Coordinates of C-alpha atoms in Angstrom, one line a residue:
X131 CA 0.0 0.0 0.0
X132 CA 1.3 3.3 -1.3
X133 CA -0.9 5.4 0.8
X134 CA -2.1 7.0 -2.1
X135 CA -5.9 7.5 -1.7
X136 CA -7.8 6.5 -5.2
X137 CA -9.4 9.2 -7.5
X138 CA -10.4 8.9 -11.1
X139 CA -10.2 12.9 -11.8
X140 CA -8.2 16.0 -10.1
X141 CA -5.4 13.4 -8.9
X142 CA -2.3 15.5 -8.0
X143 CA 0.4 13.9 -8.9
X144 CA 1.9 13.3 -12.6
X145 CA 0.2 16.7 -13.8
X146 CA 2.0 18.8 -16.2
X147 CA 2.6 21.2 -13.2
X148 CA 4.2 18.7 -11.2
X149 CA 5.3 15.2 -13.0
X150 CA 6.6 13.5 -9.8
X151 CA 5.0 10.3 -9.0
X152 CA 3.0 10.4 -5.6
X153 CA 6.3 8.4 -3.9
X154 CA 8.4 10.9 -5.1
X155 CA 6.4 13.8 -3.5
X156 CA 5.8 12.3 -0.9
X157 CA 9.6 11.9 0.1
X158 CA 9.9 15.2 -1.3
X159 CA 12.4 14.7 -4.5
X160 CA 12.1 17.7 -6.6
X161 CA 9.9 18.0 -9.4
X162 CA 11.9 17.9 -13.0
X163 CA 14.0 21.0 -13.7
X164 CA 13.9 22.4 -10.5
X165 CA 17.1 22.3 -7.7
X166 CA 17.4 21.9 -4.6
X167 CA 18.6 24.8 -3.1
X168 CA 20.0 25.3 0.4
X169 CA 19.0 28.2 2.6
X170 CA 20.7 31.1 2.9
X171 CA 21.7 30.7 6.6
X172 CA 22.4 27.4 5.5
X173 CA 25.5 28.2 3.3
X174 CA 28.8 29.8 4.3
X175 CA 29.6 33.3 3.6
X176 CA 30.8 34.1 0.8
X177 CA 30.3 30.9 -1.1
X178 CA 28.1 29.9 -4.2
X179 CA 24.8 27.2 -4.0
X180 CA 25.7 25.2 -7.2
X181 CA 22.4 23.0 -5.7
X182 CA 22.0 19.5 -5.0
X183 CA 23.4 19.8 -1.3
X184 CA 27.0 21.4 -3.0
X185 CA 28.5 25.1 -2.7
X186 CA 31.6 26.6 -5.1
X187 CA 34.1 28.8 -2.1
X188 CA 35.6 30.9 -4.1
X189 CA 38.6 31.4 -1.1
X190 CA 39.3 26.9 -1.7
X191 CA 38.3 26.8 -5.5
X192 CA 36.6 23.9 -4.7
X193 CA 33.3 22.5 -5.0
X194 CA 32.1 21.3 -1.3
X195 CA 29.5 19.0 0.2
X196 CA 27.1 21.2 2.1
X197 CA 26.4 18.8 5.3
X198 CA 29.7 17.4 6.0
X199 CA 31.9 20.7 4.1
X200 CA 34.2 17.9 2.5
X201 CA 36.0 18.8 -1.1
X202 CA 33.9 17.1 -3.4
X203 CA 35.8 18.2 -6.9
X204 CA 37.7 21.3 -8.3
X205 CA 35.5 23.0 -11.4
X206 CA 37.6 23.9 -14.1
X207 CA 37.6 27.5 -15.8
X208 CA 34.3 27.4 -17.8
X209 CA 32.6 26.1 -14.7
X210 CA 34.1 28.3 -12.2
X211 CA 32.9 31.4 -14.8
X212 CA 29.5 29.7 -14.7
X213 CA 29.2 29.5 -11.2
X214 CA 29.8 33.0 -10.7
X215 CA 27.9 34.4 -13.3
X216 CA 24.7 32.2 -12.4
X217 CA 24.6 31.1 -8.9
X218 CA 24.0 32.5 -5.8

């Protein structure tokens, strides 16, 4: 049992606002083409929310796990130039 209570019109799930499949908004995965974004408070100063739980610190040049602050990878030019044009 998915939990899902049966309707044959106005479901809400797999609309064209919102594709997810009930499981998926129910465990709250984004819907496609949107990102997860932290919270301001949640990111450190100075630093860019490249989304999915990651931030680009400009000070390291590395991209960073947001929970644990671990290096993850270092973006090369064309990203790092992304990153600060587009991110916040």
């Amino acid at each position: 049992n998915d939990g899902l209570q049966y309707q044959d019109h106005d479901w809400s799930y797999l609309v064209a606002e919102d594709r997810r499949f009930h499981s998926e908004a129910e465990t709250k995965i984004a819907a496609a083409g949107e990102k997860e974004y932290a919270k301001g408070s949640d990111l450190p100063l100075e630093t860019y929310d490249v989304g999915d739980g990651q931030y680009f610190d400009p000070r390291t040049g590395y991209v960073h796990d947001l929970k644990t602050g671990d290096q993850l990878r270092q973006p090369d030019d064309d990203e790092r130039q992304w990153i600060l044009a587009r991110c916040r």
